[in-house]
Coordinates of C-alpha atoms in Angstrom, one line a residue:
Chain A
X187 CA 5.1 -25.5 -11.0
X188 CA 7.2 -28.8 -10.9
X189 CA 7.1 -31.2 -8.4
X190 CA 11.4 -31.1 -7.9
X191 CA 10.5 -28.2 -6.1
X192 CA 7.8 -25.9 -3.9
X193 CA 5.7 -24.0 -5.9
X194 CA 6.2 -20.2 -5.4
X195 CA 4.4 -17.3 -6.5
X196 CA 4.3 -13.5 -7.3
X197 CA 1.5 -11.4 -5.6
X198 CA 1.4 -8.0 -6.7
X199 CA -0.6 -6.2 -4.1
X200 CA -1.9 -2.5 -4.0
X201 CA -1.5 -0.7 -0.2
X202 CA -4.1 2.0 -1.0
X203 CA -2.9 5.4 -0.6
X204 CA -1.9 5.2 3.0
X205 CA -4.0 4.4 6.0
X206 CA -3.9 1.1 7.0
X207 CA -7.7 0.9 6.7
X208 CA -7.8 1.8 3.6
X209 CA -6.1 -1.9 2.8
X210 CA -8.6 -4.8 1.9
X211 CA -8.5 -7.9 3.7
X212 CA -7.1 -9.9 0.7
X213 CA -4.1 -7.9 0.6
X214 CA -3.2 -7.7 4.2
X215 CA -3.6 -12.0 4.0
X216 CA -1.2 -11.9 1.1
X217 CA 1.2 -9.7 3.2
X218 CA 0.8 -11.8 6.0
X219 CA 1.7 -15.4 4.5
X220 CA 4.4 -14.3 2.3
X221 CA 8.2 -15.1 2.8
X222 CA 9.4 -12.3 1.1
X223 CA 8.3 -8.8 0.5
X224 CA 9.6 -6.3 -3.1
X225 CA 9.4 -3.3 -3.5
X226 CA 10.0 0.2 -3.2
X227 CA 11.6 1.2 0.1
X228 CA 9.0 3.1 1.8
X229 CA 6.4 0.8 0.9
X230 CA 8.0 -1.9 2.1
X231 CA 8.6 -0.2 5.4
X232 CA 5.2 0.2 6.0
X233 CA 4.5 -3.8 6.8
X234 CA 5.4 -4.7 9.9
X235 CA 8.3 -7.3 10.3
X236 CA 7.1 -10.7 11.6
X237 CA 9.6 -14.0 11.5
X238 CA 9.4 -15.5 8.0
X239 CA 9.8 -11.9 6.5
X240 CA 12.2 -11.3 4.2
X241 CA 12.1 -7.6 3.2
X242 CA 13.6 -6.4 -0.1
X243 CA 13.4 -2.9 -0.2
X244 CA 14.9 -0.9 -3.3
X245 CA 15.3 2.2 -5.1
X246 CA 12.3 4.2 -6.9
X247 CA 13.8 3.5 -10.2
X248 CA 14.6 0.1 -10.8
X249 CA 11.5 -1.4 -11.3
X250 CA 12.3 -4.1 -13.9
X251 CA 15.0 -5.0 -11.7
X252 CA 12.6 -5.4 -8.9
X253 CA 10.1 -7.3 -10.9
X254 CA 13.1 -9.8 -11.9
X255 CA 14.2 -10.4 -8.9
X256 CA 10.6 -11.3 -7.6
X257 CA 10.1 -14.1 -10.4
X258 CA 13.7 -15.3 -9.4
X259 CA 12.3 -15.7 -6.2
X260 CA 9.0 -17.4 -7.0
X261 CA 10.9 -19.6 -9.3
X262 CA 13.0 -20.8 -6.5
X263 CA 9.9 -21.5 -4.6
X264 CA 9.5 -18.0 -2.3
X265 CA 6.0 -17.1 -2.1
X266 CA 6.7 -13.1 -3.0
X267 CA 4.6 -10.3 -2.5
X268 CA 5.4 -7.2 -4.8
X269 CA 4.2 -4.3 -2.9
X270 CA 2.7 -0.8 -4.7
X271 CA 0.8 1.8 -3.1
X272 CA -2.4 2.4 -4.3
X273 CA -3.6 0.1 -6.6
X274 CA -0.3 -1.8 -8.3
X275 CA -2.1 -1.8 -11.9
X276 CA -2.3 1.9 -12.6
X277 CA 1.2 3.3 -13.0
X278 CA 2.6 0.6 -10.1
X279 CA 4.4 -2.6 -10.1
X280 CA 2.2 -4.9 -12.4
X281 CA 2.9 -3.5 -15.9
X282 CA 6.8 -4.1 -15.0
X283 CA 6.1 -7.7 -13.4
X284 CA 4.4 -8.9 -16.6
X285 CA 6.7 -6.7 -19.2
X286 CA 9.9 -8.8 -17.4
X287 CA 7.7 -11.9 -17.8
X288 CA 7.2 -11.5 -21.5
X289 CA 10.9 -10.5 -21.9
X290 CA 12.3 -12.8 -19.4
X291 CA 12.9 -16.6 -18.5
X292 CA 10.2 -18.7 -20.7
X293 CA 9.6 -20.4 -17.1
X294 CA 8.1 -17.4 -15.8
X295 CA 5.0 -17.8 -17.6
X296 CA 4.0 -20.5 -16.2
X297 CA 4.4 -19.1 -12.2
X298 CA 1.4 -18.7 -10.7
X299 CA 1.0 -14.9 -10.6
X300 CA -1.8 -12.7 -9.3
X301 CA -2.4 -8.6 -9.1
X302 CA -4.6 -7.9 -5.8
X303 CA -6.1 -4.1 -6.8
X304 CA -6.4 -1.7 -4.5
X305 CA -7.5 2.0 -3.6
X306 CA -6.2 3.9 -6.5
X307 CA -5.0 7.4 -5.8
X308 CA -7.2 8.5 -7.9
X309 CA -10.3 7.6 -6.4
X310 CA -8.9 8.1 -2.6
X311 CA -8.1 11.8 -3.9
X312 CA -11.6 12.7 -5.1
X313 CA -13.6 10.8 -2.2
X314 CA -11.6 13.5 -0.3
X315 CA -13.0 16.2 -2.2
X316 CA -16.2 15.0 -3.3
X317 CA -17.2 13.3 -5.9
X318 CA -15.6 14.8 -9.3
X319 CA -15.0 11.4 -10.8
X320 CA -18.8 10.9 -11.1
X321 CA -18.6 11.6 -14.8
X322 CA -16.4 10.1 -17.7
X323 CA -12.4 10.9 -16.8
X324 CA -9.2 10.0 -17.6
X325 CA -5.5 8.9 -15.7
X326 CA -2.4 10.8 -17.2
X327 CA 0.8 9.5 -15.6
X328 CA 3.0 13.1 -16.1
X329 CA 5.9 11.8 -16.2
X330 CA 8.4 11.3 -19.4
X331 CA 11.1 9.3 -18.0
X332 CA 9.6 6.6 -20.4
X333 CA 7.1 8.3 -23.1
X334 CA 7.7 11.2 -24.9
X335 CA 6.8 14.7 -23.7
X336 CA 5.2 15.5 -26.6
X337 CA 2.6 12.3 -25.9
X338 CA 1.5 13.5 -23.0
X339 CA 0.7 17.1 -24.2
X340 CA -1.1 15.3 -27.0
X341 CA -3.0 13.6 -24.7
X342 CA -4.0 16.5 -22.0
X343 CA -5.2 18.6 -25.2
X344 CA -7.3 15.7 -26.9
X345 CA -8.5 15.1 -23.3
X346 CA -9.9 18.3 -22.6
X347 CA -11.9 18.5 -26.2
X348 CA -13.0 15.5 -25.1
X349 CA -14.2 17.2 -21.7
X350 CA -12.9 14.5 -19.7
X351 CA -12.1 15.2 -15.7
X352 CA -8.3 14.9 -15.6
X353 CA -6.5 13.0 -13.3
X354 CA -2.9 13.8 -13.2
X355 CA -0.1 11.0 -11.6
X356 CA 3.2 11.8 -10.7
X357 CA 2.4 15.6 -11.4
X358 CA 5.8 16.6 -10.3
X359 CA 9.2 15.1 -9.0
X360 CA 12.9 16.3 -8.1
X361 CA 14.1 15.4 -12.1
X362 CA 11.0 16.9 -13.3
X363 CA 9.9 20.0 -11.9
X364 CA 8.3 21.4 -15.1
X365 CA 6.2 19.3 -16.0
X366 CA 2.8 20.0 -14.6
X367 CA 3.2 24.0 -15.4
X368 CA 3.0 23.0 -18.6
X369 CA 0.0 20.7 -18.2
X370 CA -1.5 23.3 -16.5
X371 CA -0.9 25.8 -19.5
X372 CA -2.5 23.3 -22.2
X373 CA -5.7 23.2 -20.2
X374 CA -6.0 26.8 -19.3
X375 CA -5.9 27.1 -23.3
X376 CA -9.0 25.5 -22.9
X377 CA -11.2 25.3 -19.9
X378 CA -12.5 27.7 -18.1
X379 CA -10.4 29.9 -14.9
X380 CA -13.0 29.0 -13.1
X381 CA -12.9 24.8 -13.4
X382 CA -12.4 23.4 -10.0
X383 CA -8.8 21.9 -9.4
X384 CA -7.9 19.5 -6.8
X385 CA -4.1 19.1 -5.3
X386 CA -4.5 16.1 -2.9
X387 CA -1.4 15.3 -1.4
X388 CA -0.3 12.7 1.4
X389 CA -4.5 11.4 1.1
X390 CA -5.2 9.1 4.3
X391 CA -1.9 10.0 6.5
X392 CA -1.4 12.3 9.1
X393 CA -0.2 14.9 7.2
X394 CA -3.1 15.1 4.5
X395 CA -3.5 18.3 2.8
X396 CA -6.7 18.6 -0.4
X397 CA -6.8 22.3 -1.6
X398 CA -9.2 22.9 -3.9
X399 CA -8.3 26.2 -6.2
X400 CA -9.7 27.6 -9.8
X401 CA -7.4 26.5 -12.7
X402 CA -7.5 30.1 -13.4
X403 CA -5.0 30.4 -10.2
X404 CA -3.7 26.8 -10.2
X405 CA 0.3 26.5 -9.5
X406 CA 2.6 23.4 -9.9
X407 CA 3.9 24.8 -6.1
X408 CA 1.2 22.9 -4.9
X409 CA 2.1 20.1 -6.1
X410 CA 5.1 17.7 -4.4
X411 CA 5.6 13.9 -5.1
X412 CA 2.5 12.5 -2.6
X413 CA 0.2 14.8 -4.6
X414 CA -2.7 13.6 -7.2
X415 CA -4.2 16.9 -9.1
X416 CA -8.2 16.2 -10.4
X417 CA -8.8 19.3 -13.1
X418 CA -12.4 19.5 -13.0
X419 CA -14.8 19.1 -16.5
X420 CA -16.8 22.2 -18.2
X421 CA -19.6 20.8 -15.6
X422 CA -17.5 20.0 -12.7
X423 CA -19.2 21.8 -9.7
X424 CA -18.1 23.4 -6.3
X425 CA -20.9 23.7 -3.7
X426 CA -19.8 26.1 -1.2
X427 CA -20.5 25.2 2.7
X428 CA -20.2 27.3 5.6
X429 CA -18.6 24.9 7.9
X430 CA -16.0 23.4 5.9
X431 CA -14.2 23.3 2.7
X432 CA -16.6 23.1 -0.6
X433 CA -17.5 19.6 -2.0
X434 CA -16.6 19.0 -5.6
X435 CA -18.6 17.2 -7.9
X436 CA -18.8 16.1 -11.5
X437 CA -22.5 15.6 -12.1
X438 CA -23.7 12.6 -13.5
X439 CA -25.7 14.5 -16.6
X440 CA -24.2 16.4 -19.3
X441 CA -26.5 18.8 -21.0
X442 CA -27.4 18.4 -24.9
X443 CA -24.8 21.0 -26.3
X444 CA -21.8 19.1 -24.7
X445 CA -21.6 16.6 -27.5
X446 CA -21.0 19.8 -30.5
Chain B
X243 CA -24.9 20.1 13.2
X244 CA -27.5 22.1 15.9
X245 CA -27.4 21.9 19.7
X246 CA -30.8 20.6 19.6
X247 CA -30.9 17.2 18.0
X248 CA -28.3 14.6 16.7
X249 CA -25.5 14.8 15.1
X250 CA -26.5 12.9 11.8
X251 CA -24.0 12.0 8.9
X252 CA -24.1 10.4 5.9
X253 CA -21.1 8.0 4.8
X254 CA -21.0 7.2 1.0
X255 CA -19.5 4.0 1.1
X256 CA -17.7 1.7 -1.8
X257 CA -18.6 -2.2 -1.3
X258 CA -16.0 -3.1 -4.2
X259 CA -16.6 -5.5 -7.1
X260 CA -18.3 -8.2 -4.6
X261 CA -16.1 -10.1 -2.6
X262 CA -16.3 -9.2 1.1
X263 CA -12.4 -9.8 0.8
X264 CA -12.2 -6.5 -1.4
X265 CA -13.9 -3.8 1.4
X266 CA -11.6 -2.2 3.2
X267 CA -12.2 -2.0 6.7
X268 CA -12.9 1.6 7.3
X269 CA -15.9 0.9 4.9
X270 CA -16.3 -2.9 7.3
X271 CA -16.8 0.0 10.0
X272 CA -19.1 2.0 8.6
X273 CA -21.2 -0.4 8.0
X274 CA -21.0 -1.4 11.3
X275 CA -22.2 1.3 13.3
X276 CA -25.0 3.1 11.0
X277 CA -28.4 3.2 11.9
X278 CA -29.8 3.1 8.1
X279 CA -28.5 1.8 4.7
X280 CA -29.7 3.1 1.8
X281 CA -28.8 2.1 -1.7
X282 CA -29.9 0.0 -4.7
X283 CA -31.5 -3.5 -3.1
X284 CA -28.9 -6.0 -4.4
X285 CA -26.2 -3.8 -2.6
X286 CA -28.2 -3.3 0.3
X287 CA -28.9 -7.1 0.6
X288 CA -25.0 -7.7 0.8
X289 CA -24.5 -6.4 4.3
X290 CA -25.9 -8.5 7.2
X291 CA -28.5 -7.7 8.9
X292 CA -27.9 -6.7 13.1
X293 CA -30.1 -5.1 15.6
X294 CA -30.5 -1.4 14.9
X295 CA -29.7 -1.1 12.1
X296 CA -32.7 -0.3 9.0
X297 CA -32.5 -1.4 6.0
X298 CA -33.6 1.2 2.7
X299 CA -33.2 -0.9 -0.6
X300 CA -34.7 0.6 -3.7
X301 CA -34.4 0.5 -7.3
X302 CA -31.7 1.1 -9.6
X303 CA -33.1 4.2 -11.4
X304 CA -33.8 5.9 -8.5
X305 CA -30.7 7.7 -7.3
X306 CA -31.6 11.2 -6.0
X307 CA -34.6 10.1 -4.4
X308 CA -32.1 7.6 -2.5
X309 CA -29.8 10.8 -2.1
X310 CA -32.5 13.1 -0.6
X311 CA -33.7 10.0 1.6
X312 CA -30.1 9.6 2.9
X313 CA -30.2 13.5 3.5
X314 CA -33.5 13.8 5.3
X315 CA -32.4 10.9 7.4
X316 CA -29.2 12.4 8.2
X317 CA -30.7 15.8 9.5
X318 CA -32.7 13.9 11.4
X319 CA -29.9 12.6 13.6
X320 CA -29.4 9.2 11.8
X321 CA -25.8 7.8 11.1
X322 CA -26.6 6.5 7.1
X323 CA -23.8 4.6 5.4
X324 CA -24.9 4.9 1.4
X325 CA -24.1 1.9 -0.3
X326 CA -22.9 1.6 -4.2
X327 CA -20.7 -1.2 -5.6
X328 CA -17.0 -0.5 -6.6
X329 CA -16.2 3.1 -5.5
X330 CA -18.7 5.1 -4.6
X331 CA -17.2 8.1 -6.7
X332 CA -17.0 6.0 -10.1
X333 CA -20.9 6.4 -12.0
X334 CA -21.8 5.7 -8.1
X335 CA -23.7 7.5 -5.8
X336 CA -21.8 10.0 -4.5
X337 CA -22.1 12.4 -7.6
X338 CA -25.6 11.6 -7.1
X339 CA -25.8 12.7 -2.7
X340 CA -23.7 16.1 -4.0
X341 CA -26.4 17.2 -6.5
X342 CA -29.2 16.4 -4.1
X343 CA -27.1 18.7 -1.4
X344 CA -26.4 21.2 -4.2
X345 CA -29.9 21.5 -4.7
X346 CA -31.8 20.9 -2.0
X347 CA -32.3 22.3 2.1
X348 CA -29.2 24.6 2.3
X349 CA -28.9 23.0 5.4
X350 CA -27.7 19.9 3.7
X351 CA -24.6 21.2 3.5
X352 CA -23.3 21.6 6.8
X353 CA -24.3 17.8 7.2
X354 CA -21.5 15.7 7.6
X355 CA -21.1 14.0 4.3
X356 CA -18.0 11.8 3.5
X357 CA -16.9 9.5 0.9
X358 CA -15.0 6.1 1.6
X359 CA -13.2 5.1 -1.6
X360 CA -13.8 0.9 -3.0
X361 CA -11.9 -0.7 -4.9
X362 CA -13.4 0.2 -8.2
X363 CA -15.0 -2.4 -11.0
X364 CA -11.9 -0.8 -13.6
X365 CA -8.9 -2.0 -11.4
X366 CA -10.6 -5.3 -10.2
X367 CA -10.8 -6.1 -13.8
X368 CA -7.5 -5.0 -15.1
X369 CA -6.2 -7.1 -12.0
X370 CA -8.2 -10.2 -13.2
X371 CA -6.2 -9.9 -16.9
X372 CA -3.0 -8.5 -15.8
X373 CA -1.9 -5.2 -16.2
X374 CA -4.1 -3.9 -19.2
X375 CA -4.2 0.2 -17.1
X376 CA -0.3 0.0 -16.7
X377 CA -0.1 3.0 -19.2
X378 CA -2.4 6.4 -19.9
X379 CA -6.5 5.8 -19.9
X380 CA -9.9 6.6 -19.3
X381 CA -13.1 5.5 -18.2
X382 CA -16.8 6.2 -19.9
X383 CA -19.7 5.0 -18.8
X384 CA -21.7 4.0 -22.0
X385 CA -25.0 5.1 -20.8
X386 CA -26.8 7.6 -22.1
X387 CA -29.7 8.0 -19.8
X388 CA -28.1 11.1 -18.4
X389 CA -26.2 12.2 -21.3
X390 CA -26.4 12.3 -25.4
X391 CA -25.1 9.3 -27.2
X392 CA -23.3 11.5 -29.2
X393 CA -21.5 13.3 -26.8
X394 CA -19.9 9.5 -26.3
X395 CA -19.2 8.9 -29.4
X396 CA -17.3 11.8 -29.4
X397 CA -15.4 11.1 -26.4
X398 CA -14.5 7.4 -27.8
X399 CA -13.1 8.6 -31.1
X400 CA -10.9 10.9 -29.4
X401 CA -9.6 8.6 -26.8
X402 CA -9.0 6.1 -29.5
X403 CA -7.0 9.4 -31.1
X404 CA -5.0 10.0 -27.6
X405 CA -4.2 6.1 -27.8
X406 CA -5.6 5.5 -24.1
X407 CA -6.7 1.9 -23.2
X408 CA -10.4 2.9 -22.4
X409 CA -12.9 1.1 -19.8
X410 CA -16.1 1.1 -20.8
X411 CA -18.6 1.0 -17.8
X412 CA -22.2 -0.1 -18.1
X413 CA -21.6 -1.4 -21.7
X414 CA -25.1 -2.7 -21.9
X415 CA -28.4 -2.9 -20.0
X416 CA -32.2 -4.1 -20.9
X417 CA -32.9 -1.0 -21.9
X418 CA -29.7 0.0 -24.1
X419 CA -28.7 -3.2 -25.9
X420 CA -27.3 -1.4 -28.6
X421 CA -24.6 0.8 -27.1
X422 CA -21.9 -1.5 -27.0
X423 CA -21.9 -2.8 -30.3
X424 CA -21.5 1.0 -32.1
X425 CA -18.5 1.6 -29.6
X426 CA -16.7 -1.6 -30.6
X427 CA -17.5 -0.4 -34.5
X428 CA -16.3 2.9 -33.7
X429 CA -12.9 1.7 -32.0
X430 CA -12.3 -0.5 -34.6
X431 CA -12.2 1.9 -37.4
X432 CA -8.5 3.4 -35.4
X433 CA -7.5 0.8 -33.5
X434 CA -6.2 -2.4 -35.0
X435 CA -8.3 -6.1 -35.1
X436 CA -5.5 -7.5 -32.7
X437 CA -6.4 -4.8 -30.1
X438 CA -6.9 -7.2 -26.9
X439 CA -9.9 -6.5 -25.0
X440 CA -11.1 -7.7 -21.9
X441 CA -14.4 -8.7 -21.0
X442 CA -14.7 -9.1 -17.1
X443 CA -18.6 -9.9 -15.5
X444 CA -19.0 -10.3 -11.9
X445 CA -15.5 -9.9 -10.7
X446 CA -14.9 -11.6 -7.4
X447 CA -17.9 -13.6 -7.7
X448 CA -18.8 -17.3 -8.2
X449 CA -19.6 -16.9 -11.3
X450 CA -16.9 -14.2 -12.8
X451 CA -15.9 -14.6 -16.2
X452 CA -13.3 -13.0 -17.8
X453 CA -13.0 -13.1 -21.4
X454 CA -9.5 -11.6 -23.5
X455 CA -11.0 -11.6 -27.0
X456 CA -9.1 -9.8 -30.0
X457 CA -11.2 -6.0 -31.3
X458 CA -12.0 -7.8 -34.6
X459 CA -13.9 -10.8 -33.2
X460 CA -15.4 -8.8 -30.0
X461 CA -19.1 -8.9 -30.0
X462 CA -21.4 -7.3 -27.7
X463 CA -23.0 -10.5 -26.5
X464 CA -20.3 -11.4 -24.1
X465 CA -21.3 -8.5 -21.7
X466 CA -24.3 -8.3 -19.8
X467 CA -24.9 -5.8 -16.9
X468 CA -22.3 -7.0 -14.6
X469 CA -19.7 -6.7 -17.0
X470 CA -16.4 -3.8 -17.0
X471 CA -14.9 -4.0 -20.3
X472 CA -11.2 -2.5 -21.1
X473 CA -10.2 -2.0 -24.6
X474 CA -6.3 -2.2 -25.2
X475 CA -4.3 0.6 -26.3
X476 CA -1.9 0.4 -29.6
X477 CA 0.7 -0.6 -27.3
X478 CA -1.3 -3.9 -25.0
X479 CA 0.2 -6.7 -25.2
X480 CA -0.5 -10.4 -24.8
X481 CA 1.4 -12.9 -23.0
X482 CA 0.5 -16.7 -23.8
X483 CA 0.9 -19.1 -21.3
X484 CA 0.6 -22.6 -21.1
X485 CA -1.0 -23.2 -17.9
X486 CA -3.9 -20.4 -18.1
X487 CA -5.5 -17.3 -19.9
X488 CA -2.6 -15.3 -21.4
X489 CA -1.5 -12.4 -19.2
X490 CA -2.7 -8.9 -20.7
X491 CA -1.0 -5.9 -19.7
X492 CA 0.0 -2.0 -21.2
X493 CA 3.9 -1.6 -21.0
X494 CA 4.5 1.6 -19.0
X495 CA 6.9 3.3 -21.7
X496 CA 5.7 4.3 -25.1
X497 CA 7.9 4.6 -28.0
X498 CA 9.0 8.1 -29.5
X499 CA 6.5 7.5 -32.8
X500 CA 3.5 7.5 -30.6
X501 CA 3.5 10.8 -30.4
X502 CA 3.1 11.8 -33.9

């Protein structure tokens, strides 16, 4: 923000799950004026090139890294767009772009930076299947590289006395194969076989795949690293159809004896 | 889906927070080619009017009459794009469409019904502040015109138990001024007076607002009907700045304590 030298700035910016038309207007400007482009391989790869575009791709797993290198950038006057898919606010690039902030150069602070949201994976998954966010929910990001295991199976139990609809991030990955059998486990101990499940993987690209199964028969095999998993409520619903797959839904009413 | 009149469909569509900058473009589309919109007037009133296409605002109270309208219309060989603010799957109408089709003409469902995911109000707010959904949370919709008040309360004590930062949709309205103010009271007896919590009306907007007050000094008067509120986690953090609002966000790791 001094006047010795141009003013650069961090753009963290969400992709959506896929499609290119799932990307808001705002985000594809941002993409389109920047000089240089951070973030996880793949997602960079899915802008196009243009002159002026300086890609950074990097490694899944180096996300403070990443985030550093950004505000070095935008410090030296780049105008940077971080890229996530989804929406870069729920377990993506922000949280790491403001954690190196707070821990980082007391400069930073003062950068002009901005999060641009985007379609969540969460939200892409269910419109897929229906609607089984209509009622109260809640985001559990499965994986312990940097939380305790024993958190997260605190969490899954207290959310399912709490009858929230479950939606479970990063359900599964080459390091962590186990995680979401035991997820699966904790809430069998409480809902019903019958609760709808939803394993959304790849939502929006060519190779899309939503199978909805009862938790009663639900397996982590399902499951690979492109795949959000909805477990349904007590009052999550599955209306059967003759030409399709059902439609899930969470209905916007819970009776009076939900709240004993 | 018969032979002998048009195809009809109904597209449940997410408009985002407000800005026409935040809709994607398959939702732009949508829009674009239906015959009828349906949806609560000040939605409606957001896309332009063109030749051909017919206009159905209503009130805000009335959602499966709109549902069954959109329906009828639809097996009647009408392209209708359903309208709702944010995403359509979030305490939007698409949980609403599913339970009129659930219970309603069996022939409803063999319609063809889909859902275009919005950015929802949650991750345009969070994006506002920072990063404040970075870690584990959940969304309840404080209403209880479809659901006992004490099934929320419920549901807020043991999300403030899981540690989840928690968005609170439809924190107040005419009708339900006192909502708000008992889930503050209730978070505040587990969560600590330092707790940063956002107050974010009309994202997007002219006239958007966003408020980061500490738990021990928020009041309920800073929301009105337009506002998404997100209470920190034990683990939000604040980020002063000298040039603007401090930067909120939830640090993606948790320590090994939080599990106890």
């Amino acid at each position: 923000m001094s006047g010795e030298r141009p003013a650069g700035s961090v753009t963290i910016v969400g992709l959506g799950p896929g499609a290119p038309r799932m990307i808001t207007p705002e985000v594809t400007d941002a993409l389109a004026t920047a000089t240089d482009l951070i973030g996880y391989g793949p997602y960079v790869a899915r802008v196009p090139d243009r002159p002026g575009l300086t890609k950074h791709g990097s490694d899944n797993r180096e996300e403070i890294d990443r985030s550093r290198h950004a505000l070095s950038l935008a410090a030296a006057g780049h105008r940077v767009a971080v890229v996530s898919s989804g929406d870069p606010g729920v377990f993506a690039m922000a949280a790491a772009v403001f954690e190196a902030i707070e821990h980082g150069d007391p400069a930073w602070r003062e950068l002009d930076v901005r999060v641009l949201p985007g379609v969540t994976a969460m939200t892409a998954a269910a419109a897929r299947a229906g609607a089984p966010l209509g009622h109260d929910f809640c985001a559990v990001n499965l994986s312990d590289n940097l939380k305790p295991w024993a958190l997260v199976e605190k969490r899954l139990r207290l959310a399912a006395e709490a009858d929230f609809v479950i939606a479970l991030y990063n359900p599964v990955s080459k390091a962590r194969p186990h995680q979401l059998g035991r997820a699966l486990e904790i809430l069998r101990a409480s809902r019903a076989p019958e609760t709808p499940v939803i394993f959304a993987t790849a939502v929006s690209e060519a190779h899309e795949r939503i199978d909805t199964v009862r938790l009663g028969e639900a397996v982590p095999a399902r499951a690979d690293m492109r795949t959000l998993v909805i477990v349904g409520s007590s009052q999550t619903r599955l209306v059967a159809r003759k030409n399709g797959p059902a439609f899930v839904y969470t209905p916007r009413s819970a009776p009076p004896e939900a709240s004993s």
